[in-house]
mmCIF file of C-alpha atoms in Angstrom:
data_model
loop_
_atom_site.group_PDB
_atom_site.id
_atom_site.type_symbol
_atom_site.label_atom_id
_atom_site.label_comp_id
_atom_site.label_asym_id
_atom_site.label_seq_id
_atom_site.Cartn_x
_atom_site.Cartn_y
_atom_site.Cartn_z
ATOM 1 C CA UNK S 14 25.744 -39.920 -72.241
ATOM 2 C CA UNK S 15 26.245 -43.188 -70.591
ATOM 3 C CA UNK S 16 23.774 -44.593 -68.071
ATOM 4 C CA UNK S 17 25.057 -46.011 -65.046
ATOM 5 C CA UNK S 18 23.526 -49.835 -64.464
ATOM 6 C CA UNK S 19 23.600 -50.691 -60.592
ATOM 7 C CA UNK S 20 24.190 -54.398 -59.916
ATOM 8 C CA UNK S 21 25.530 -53.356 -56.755
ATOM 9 C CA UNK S 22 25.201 -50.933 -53.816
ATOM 10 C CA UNK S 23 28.250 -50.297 -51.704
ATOM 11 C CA UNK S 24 27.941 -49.123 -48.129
ATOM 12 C CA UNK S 25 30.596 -48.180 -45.581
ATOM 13 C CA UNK S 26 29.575 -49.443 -42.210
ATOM 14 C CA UNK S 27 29.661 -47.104 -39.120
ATOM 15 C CA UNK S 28 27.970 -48.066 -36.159
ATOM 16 C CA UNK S 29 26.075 -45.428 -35.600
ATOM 17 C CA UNK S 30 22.656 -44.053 -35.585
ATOM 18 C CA UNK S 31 22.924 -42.335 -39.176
ATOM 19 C CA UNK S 32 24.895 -45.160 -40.287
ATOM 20 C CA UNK S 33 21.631 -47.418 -38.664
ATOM 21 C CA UNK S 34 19.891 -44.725 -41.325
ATOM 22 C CA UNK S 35 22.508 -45.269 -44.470
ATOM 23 C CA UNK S 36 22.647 -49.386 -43.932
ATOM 24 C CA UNK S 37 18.481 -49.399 -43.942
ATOM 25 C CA UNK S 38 18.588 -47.014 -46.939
ATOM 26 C CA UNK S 39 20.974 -49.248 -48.689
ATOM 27 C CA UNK S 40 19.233 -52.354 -48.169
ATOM 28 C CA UNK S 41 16.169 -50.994 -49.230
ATOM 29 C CA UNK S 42 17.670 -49.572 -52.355
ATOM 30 C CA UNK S 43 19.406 -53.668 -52.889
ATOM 31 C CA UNK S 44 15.893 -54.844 -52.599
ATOM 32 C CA UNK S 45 14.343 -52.607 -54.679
ATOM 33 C CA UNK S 46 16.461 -53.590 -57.700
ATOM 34 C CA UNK S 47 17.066 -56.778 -56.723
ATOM 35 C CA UNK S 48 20.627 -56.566 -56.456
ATOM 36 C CA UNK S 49 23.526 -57.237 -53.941
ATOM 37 C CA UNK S 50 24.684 -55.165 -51.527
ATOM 38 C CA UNK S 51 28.218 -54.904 -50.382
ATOM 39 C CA UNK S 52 29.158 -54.187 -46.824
ATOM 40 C CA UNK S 53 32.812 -52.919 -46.360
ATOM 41 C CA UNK S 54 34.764 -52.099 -43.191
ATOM 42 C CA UNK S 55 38.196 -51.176 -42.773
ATOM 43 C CA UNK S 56 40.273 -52.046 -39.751
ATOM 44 C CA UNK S 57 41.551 -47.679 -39.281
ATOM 45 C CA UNK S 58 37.917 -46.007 -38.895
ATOM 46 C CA UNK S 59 37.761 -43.949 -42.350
ATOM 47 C CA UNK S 60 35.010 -41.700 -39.888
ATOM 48 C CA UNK S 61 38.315 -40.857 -37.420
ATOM 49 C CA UNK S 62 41.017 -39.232 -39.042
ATOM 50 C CA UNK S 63 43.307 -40.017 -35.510
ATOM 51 C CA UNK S 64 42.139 -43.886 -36.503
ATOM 52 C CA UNK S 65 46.086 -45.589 -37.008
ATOM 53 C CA UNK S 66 45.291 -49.092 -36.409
ATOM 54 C CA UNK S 67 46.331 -50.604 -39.030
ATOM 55 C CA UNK S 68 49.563 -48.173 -39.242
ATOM 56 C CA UNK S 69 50.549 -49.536 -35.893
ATOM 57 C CA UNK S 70 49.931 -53.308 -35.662
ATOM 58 C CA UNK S 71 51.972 -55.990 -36.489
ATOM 59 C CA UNK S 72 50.461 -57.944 -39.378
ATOM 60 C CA UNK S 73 49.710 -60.728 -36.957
ATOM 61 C CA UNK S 74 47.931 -58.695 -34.827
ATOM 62 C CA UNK S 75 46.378 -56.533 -38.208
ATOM 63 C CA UNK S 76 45.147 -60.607 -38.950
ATOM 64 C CA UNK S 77 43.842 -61.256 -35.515
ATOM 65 C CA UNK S 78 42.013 -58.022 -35.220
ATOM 66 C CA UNK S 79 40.327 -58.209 -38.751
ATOM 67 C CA UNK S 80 38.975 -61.511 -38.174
ATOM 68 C CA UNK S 81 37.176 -60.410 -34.880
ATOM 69 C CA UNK S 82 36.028 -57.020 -36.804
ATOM 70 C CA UNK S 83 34.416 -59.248 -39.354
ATOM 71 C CA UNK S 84 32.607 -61.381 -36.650
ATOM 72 C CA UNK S 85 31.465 -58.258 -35.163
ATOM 73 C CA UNK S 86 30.214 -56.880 -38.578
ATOM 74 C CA UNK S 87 28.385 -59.728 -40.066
ATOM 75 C CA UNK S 88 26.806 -60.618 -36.550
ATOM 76 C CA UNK S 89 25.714 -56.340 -36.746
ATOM 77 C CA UNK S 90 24.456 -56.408 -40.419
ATOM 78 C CA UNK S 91 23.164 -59.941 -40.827
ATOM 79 C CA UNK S 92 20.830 -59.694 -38.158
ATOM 80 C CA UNK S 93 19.597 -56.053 -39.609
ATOM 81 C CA UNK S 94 19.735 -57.259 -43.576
ATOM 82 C CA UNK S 95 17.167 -59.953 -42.115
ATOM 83 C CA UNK S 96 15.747 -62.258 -44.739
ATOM 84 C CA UNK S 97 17.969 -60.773 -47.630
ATOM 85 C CA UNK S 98 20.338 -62.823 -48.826
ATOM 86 C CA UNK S 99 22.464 -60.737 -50.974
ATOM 87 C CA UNK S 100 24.726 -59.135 -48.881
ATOM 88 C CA UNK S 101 28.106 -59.652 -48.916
ATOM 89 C CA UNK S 102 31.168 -58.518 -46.082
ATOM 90 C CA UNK S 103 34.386 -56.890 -47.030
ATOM 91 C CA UNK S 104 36.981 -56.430 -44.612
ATOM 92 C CA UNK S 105 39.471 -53.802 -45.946
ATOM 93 C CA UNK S 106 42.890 -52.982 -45.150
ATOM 94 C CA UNK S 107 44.058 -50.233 -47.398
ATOM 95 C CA UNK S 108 43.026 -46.988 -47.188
ATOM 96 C CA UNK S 109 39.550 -46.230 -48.468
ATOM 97 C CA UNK S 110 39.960 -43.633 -51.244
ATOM 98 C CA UNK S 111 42.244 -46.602 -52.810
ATOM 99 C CA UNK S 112 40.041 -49.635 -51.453
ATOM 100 C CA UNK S 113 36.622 -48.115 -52.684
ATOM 101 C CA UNK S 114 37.930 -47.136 -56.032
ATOM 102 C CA UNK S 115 39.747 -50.727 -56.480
ATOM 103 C CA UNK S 116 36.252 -51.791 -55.297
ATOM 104 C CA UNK S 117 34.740 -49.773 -58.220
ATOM 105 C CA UNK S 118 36.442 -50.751 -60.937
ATOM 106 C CA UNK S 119 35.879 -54.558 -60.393
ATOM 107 C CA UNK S 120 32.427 -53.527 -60.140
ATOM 108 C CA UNK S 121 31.576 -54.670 -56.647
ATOM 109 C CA UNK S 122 29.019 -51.338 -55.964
ATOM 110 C CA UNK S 123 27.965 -48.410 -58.788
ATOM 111 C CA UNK S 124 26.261 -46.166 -55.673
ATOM 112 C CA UNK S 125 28.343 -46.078 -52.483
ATOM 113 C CA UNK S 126 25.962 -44.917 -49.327
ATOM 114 C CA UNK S 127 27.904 -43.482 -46.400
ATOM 115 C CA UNK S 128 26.033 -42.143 -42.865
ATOM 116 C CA UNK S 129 26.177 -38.648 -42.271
ATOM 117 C CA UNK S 130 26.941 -38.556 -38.732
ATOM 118 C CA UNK S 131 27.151 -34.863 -38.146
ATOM 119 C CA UNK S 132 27.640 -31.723 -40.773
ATOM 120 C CA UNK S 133 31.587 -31.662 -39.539
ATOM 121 C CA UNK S 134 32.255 -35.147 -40.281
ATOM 122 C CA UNK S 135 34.584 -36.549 -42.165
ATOM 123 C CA UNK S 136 35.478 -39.619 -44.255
ATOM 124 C CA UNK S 137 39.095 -40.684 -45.709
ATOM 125 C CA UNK S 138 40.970 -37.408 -43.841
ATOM 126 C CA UNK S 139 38.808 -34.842 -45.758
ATOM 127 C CA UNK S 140 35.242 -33.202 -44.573
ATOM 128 C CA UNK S 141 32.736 -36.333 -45.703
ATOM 129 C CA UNK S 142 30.575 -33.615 -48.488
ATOM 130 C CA UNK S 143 34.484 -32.865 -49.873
ATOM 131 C CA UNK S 144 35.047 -37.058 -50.165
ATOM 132 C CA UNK S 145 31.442 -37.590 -51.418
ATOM 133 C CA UNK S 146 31.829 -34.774 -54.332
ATOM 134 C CA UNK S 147 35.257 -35.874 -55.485
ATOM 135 C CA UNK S 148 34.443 -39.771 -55.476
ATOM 136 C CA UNK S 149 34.255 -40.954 -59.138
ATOM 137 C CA UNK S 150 30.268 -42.580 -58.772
ATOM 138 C CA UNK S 151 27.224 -41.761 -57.092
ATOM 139 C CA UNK S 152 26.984 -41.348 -53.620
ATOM 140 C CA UNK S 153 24.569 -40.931 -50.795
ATOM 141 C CA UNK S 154 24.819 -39.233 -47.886
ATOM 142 C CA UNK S 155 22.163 -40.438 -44.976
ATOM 143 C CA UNK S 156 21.432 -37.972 -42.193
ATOM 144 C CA UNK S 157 22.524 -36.250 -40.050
ATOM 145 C CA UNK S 158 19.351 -35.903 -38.193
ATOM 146 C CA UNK S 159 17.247 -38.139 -39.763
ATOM 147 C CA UNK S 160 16.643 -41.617 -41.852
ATOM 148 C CA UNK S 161 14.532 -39.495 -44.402
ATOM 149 C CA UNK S 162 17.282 -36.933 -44.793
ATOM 150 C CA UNK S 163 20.224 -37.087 -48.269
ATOM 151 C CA UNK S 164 22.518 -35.573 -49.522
ATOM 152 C CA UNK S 165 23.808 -36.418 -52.939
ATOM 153 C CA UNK S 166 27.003 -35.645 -55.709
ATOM 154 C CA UNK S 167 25.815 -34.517 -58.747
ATOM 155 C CA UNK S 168 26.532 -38.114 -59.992
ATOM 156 C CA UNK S 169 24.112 -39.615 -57.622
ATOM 157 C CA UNK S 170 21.755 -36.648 -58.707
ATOM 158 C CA UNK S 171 21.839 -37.461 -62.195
ATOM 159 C CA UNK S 172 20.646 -41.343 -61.312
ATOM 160 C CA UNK S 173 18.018 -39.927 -58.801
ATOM 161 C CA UNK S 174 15.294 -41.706 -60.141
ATOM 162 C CA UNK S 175 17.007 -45.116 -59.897
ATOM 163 C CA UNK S 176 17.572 -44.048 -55.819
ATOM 164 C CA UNK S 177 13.920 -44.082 -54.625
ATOM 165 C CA UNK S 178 14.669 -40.920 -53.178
ATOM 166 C CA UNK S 179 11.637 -38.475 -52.713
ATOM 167 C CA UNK S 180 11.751 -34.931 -54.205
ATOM 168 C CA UNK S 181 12.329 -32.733 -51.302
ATOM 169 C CA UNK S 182 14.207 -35.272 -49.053
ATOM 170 C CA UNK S 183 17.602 -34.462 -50.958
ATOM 171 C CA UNK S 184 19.886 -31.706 -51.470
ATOM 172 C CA UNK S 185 22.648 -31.250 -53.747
ATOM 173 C CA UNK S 186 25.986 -31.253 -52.521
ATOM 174 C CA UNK S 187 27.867 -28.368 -53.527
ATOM 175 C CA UNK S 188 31.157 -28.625 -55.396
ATOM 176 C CA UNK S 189 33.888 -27.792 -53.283
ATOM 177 C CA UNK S 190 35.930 -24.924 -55.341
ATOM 178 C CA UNK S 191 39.406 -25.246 -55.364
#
């Protein structure tokens, strides 16, 4: 079986109080293995399926509008990522099922962390535990009613020890049957 090797956590910023949670979780996880965490952000809200933005804008305005998101999301994260330098911003403007596995490949995060706002949520049009089960790598799910609170796929499972995770402060996400 092959072992995954994380020289990189990905997280998918949403300013929010579980994503608060999943951004602390992942910077702790970066600075336990002394690795670099990648911050991504995508101009449509992959949290709001009604989200068009970047359907609807001109590219001038798609250009205008990602350079103030990316002011207002390295002003957010810098100032909570504190001392630690490596952190690193992505602005994305493709859809994030195709962004994060692009992301993936060139091996920019082997863990993605993602806040759990509520049970109903969702991420990339489909209930968030439905996205977090199909995704290819591991992946954490922060919340939704606490910072000490995950849910994991079964690849993130398998890795659990490389997490930092406590026994009995994650559950398993069940696969969703066809």
């Amino acid at each position: 079986m092959t072992m995954i090797s994380l020289n990189a956590v990905g997280f998918c910023a949403h300013y929010s109080k579980p994503g608060d949670w999943a951004f602390d979780y992942a910077l702790r996880l970066s600075r336990q293995h002394s690795i670099s965490l990648n911050v991504f952000h995508f101009l449509s809200d992959p949290y709001d399926p009604s989200d068009d933005t970047s359907k609807r804008l001109s590219r001038d305005q798609r250009v205008k509008l990602a350079v103030e998101r990316e002011k207002e999301l390295r002003l957010y994260y810098d100032q909570r990522a504190g001392d630690y330098l490596e952190v690193g911003f992505r602005l994305c403007e493709d859809n994030e099922w195709s962004e994060l596995h692009r992301c993936l490949l060139i091996r920019e995060f082997q863990v993605l962390v993602l806040g759990y706002a509520t049970p109903s949520a969702t991420f990339s049009n489909r209930p968030i535990e439905e996205f977090a089960d199909a995704f290819v790598c591991p992946v954490v799910l922060v919340g939704p009613k606490s910072a000490d609170q995950f849910r994991l796929n079964s690849r993130a499972a398998m890795i659990i020890s490389d997490l930092g995770i406590p026994e009995g402060k994650w559950s398993l996400i069940e696969p969703i049957s066809a």
